[in-house]
Amino acid sequence: MSAKLEALSQNLQEHLGDRIGALEVAFGEITINVDVGNYFDVMMALRDEPELRFEELMDLCGVDYSTYRNGAWDGKRFAAVSHLISIAHNWRVRVRCFAPDDDFPSIPSITSIWNSVNWFEREAFDLFGIVFPGHNDLRRILTDYGFIGHPFRKDFPISGYVEMRYDPDQQRVIYQPVTIEPREITPRIVREEGYGDVENA
């Protein structure tokens, strides 16, 4: 671990203590897991503590772990993963918070800490169905108002549940059951004879 990551790791453990569930270092970055009950306070500390000072939230995304590691995952299904950057200290941290209820995933909103997370939380709600209590305008942002389900969930069908089209007789857009038959296409690979032979090169 580099000296910078070591210093960040020590600062995180010193200021956040047992509010961190786990601290992992991989690919030159630190990821901390935070329990949903400590999430808001930890995020506030990450922004406000002078030794941490993560002024900017770069991204927040939803994750569905249901098929992670080919289905061998035995933890909670949904998480919100945030990427923070400290311009003052020139370091980054990733914060992961799992929703405690897989049937109704809910993680507190942090829009009052970083304004930039507004649309990211809406996106995680729209695509994964993660609810963010405290968000003042939590509605769909990428899918249509009449859309059913959350398309980035691993159990969402590729063809969706409904399709829409313009009906010239009714002169409006209508929704109807999906008419596409699901099928799996295996690509056919065509190679010239002798492909990859060193002698023919």
Tab-separated table of C-alpha atoms in Angstrom:
chain	number	residue	atom	x	y	z
A	1	MET	CA	0.000	0.000	0.000
A	2	SER	CA	1.342	3.457	-0.916
A	3	ALA	CA	2.109	6.066	1.750
A	4	LYS	CA	-0.881	8.143	0.618
A	5	LEU	CA	-3.300	5.202	0.910
A	6	GLU	CA	-1.803	4.309	4.291
A	7	ALA	CA	-2.367	7.868	5.537
A	8	LEU	CA	-5.948	7.899	4.221
A	9	SER	CA	-6.651	4.498	5.779
A	10	GLN	CA	-5.382	5.686	9.166
A	11	ASN	CA	-7.423	8.919	8.952
A	12	LEU	CA	-10.575	6.979	8.055
A	13	GLN	CA	-10.142	4.557	10.951
A	14	GLU	CA	-9.267	7.357	13.374
A	15	HIS	CA	-12.237	9.598	12.522
A	16	LEU	CA	-14.865	6.988	11.683
A	17	GLY	CA	-13.852	4.156	14.010
A	18	ASP	CA	-16.416	1.387	14.384
A	19	ARG	CA	-18.863	3.184	12.083
A	20	ILE	CA	-16.913	1.516	9.238
A	21	GLY	CA	-18.057	-2.049	8.676
A	22	ALA	CA	-15.024	-2.995	6.579
A	23	LEU	CA	-12.147	-1.220	4.857
A	24	GLU	CA	-10.738	-2.833	1.712
A	25	VAL	CA	-7.856	-1.794	-0.524
A	26	ALA	CA	-7.964	-2.959	-4.155
A	27	PHE	CA	-6.599	-1.557	-7.409
A	28	GLY	CA	-5.046	1.415	-5.619
A	29	GLU	CA	-8.329	2.585	-4.058
A	30	ILE	CA	-9.977	2.267	-0.659
A	31	THR	CA	-13.547	1.038	-0.277
A	32	ILE	CA	-15.360	1.369	3.040
A	33	ASN	CA	-18.576	-0.459	3.853
A	34	VAL	CA	-20.965	1.518	6.013
A	35	ASP	CA	-24.082	0.279	7.783
A	36	VAL	CA	-27.300	2.040	6.747
A	37	GLY	CA	-27.756	3.359	10.302
A	38	ASN	CA	-24.383	5.152	10.196
A	39	TYR	CA	-24.493	6.153	6.529
A	40	PHE	CA	-25.609	9.779	6.849
A	41	ASP	CA	-23.275	10.561	9.783
A	42	VAL	CA	-20.287	8.935	8.044
A	43	MET	CA	-20.912	10.902	4.856
A	44	MET	CA	-21.153	14.114	6.876
A	45	ALA	CA	-17.857	13.308	8.624
A	46	LEU	CA	-16.160	12.505	5.314
A	47	ARG	CA	-17.060	15.959	4.064
A	48	ASP	CA	-16.477	17.999	7.236
A	49	GLU	CA	-13.480	16.447	9.018
A	50	PRO	CA	-10.388	18.548	8.081
A	51	GLU	CA	-8.156	15.439	7.901
A	52	LEU	CA	-10.566	13.806	5.419
A	53	ARG	CA	-12.283	16.716	3.647
A	54	PHE	CA	-14.017	14.997	0.746
A	55	GLU	CA	-15.501	18.113	-0.803
A	56	GLU	CA	-16.894	16.493	-3.907
A	57	LEU	CA	-19.147	13.535	-4.634
A	58	MET	CA	-18.209	12.351	-8.122
A	59	ASP	CA	-20.806	9.613	-8.532
A	60	LEU	CA	-23.385	7.454	-6.800
A	61	CYS	CA	-24.699	4.319	-8.448
A	62	GLY	CA	-26.979	1.480	-7.502
A	63	VAL	CA	-25.738	-2.122	-7.622
A	64	ASP	CA	-27.693	-5.393	-7.696
A	65	TYR	CA	-25.503	-8.154	-6.220
A	66	SER	CA	-28.023	-10.975	-6.769
A	67	THR	CA	-25.914	-12.688	-9.457
A	68	TYR	CA	-22.522	-11.509	-8.192
A	69	ARG	CA	-19.841	-14.219	-8.311
A	70	ASN	CA	-22.189	-16.390	-10.388
A	71	GLY	CA	-24.848	-16.418	-7.693
A	72	ALA	CA	-22.452	-17.330	-4.846
A	73	TRP	CA	-23.112	-13.973	-3.138
A	74	ASP	CA	-24.859	-14.448	0.216
A	75	GLY	CA	-25.066	-10.836	1.420
A	76	LYS	CA	-27.681	-8.146	0.920
A	77	ARG	CA	-28.864	-7.634	-2.650
A	78	PHE	CA	-28.897	-3.855	-3.230
A	79	ALA	CA	-26.256	-1.243	-2.444
A	80	ALA	CA	-25.552	2.409	-3.158
A	81	VAL	CA	-21.904	2.997	-4.026
A	82	SER	CA	-20.500	6.531	-3.850
A	83	HIS	CA	-17.199	7.860	-5.164
A	84	LEU	CA	-15.773	10.812	-3.252
A	85	ILE	CA	-12.762	12.991	-3.982
A	86	SER	CA	-10.777	15.300	-1.752
A	87	ILE	CA	-9.240	18.078	-3.805
A	88	ALA	CA	-7.423	19.466	-0.747
A	89	HIS	CA	-5.680	16.143	0.019
A	90	ASN	CA	-5.707	14.667	-3.521
A	91	TRP	CA	-7.232	11.324	-2.561
A	92	ARG	CA	-10.352	9.294	-3.280
A	93	VAL	CA	-12.570	6.876	-1.404
A	94	ARG	CA	-15.438	4.601	-2.381
A	95	VAL	CA	-18.322	4.219	0.101
A	96	ARG	CA	-20.684	1.248	-0.152
A	97	CYS	CA	-23.926	1.021	1.813
A	98	PHE	CA	-26.238	-1.999	1.559
A	99	ALA	CA	-30.003	-1.615	1.889
A	100	PRO	CA	-31.154	-3.860	4.775
A	101	ASP	CA	-34.388	-5.008	3.064
A	102	ASP	CA	-34.099	-6.693	-0.355
A	103	ASP	CA	-37.863	-6.419	-0.978
A	104	PHE	CA	-37.964	-2.663	-0.340
A	105	PRO	CA	-34.399	-1.311	-0.585
A	106	SER	CA	-34.039	1.980	1.283
A	107	ILE	CA	-30.934	4.093	2.004
A	108	PRO	CA	-31.004	7.640	3.459
A	109	SER	CA	-30.596	10.480	0.968
A	110	ILE	CA	-27.424	12.555	1.178
A	111	THR	CA	-28.660	15.433	-0.998
A	112	SER	CA	-28.350	17.779	1.983
A	113	ILE	CA	-24.609	16.974	2.157
A	114	TRP	CA	-23.757	17.040	-1.563
A	115	ASN	CA	-26.190	18.691	-3.950
A	116	SER	CA	-24.608	16.833	-6.868
A	117	VAL	CA	-26.085	13.511	-5.702
A	118	ASN	CA	-29.650	14.604	-6.556
A	119	TRP	CA	-29.827	13.106	-10.042
A	120	PHE	CA	-27.614	10.119	-9.105
A	121	GLU	CA	-30.092	9.058	-6.405
A	122	ARG	CA	-32.965	9.494	-8.849
A	123	GLU	CA	-31.111	7.284	-11.327
A	124	ALA	CA	-30.534	4.553	-8.697
A	125	PHE	CA	-34.233	4.756	-7.797
A	126	ASP	CA	-35.324	4.569	-11.435
A	127	LEU	CA	-33.024	1.754	-12.547
A	128	PHE	CA	-32.740	-0.342	-9.351
A	129	GLY	CA	-35.755	0.659	-7.241
A	130	ILE	CA	-33.633	1.895	-4.320
A	131	VAL	CA	-35.630	4.451	-2.314
A	132	PHE	CA	-33.806	7.411	-0.732
A	133	PRO	CA	-35.861	8.855	2.171
A	134	GLY	CA	-35.118	12.563	2.550
A	135	HIS	CA	-34.795	13.181	-1.194
A	136	ASN	CA	-37.164	16.033	-2.030
A	137	ASP	CA	-37.887	15.018	-5.656
A	138	LEU	CA	-37.466	11.249	-5.979
A	139	ARG	CA	-39.017	10.343	-9.330
A	140	ARG	CA	-37.920	8.552	-12.470
A	141	ILE	CA	-35.233	10.270	-14.507
A	142	LEU	CA	-34.375	7.970	-17.459
A	143	THR	CA	-37.421	5.786	-18.065
A	144	ASP	CA	-40.902	6.917	-19.048
A	145	TYR	CA	-43.519	7.906	-16.455
A	146	GLY	CA	-45.600	4.822	-17.260
A	147	PHE	CA	-42.619	2.453	-17.104
A	148	ILE	CA	-43.150	-0.704	-15.049
A	149	GLY	CA	-40.282	-2.116	-12.983
A	150	HIS	CA	-36.602	-1.242	-12.675
A	151	PRO	CA	-34.577	-2.229	-15.755
A	152	PHE	CA	-31.108	-2.663	-14.167
A	153	ARG	CA	-32.287	-5.302	-11.735
A	154	LYS	CA	-30.809	-8.679	-12.652
A	155	ASP	CA	-34.248	-10.322	-12.752
A	156	PHE	CA	-35.717	-7.742	-15.151
A	157	PRO	CA	-36.445	-9.319	-18.572
A	158	ILE	CA	-34.339	-7.995	-21.450
A	159	SER	CA	-37.459	-7.319	-23.539
A	160	GLY	CA	-39.236	-5.575	-20.642
A	161	TYR	CA	-42.895	-5.981	-19.689
A	162	VAL	CA	-44.610	-3.541	-22.077
A	163	GLU	CA	-43.842	-1.825	-25.350
A	164	MET	CA	-45.135	1.434	-26.692
A	165	ARG	CA	-45.999	2.544	-30.187
A	166	TYR	CA	-47.846	5.307	-31.941
A	167	ASP	CA	-51.360	4.290	-32.953
A	168	PRO	CA	-52.475	6.273	-36.036
A	169	ASP	CA	-56.167	5.441	-35.444
A	170	GLN	CA	-56.141	6.772	-31.886
A	171	GLN	CA	-53.544	9.423	-32.775
A	172	ARG	CA	-51.589	8.853	-29.588
A	173	VAL	CA	-48.890	6.680	-28.048
A	174	ILE	CA	-50.242	3.459	-26.549
A	175	TYR	CA	-48.766	0.765	-24.311
A	176	GLN	CA	-49.270	-2.903	-25.038
A	177	PRO	CA	-47.835	-6.270	-23.954
A	178	VAL	CA	-44.450	-7.135	-25.444
A	179	THR	CA	-44.787	-8.780	-28.862
A	180	ILE	CA	-41.104	-9.774	-29.209
A	181	GLU	CA	-40.421	-13.468	-28.691
A	182	PRO	CA	-37.432	-13.965	-26.390
A	183	ARG	CA	-34.637	-15.899	-28.040
A	184	GLU	CA	-30.979	-16.488	-27.468
A	185	ILE	CA	-28.618	-15.970	-30.358
A	186	THR	CA	-25.249	-17.647	-30.348
A	187	PRO	CA	-22.880	-15.786	-32.652
A	188	ARG	CA	-21.404	-17.812	-35.499
A	189	ILE	CA	-17.674	-17.411	-35.831
A	190	VAL	CA	-16.274	-17.677	-39.336
A	191	ARG	CA	-12.521	-17.891	-39.751
A	192	GLU	CA	-10.354	-18.473	-42.763
A	193	GLU	CA	-8.654	-21.830	-43.017
A	194	GLY	CA	-5.283	-21.717	-41.317
A	195	TYR	CA	-6.242	-18.736	-39.156
A	196	GLY	CA	-3.631	-18.218	-36.450
A	197	ASP	CA	-1.013	-20.537	-37.975
A	198	VAL	CA	2.424	-18.988	-37.640
A	199	GLU	CA	3.648	-20.713	-40.821
A	200	ASN	CA	0.967	-19.044	-42.985
A	201	ALA	CA	1.600	-15.566	-41.592
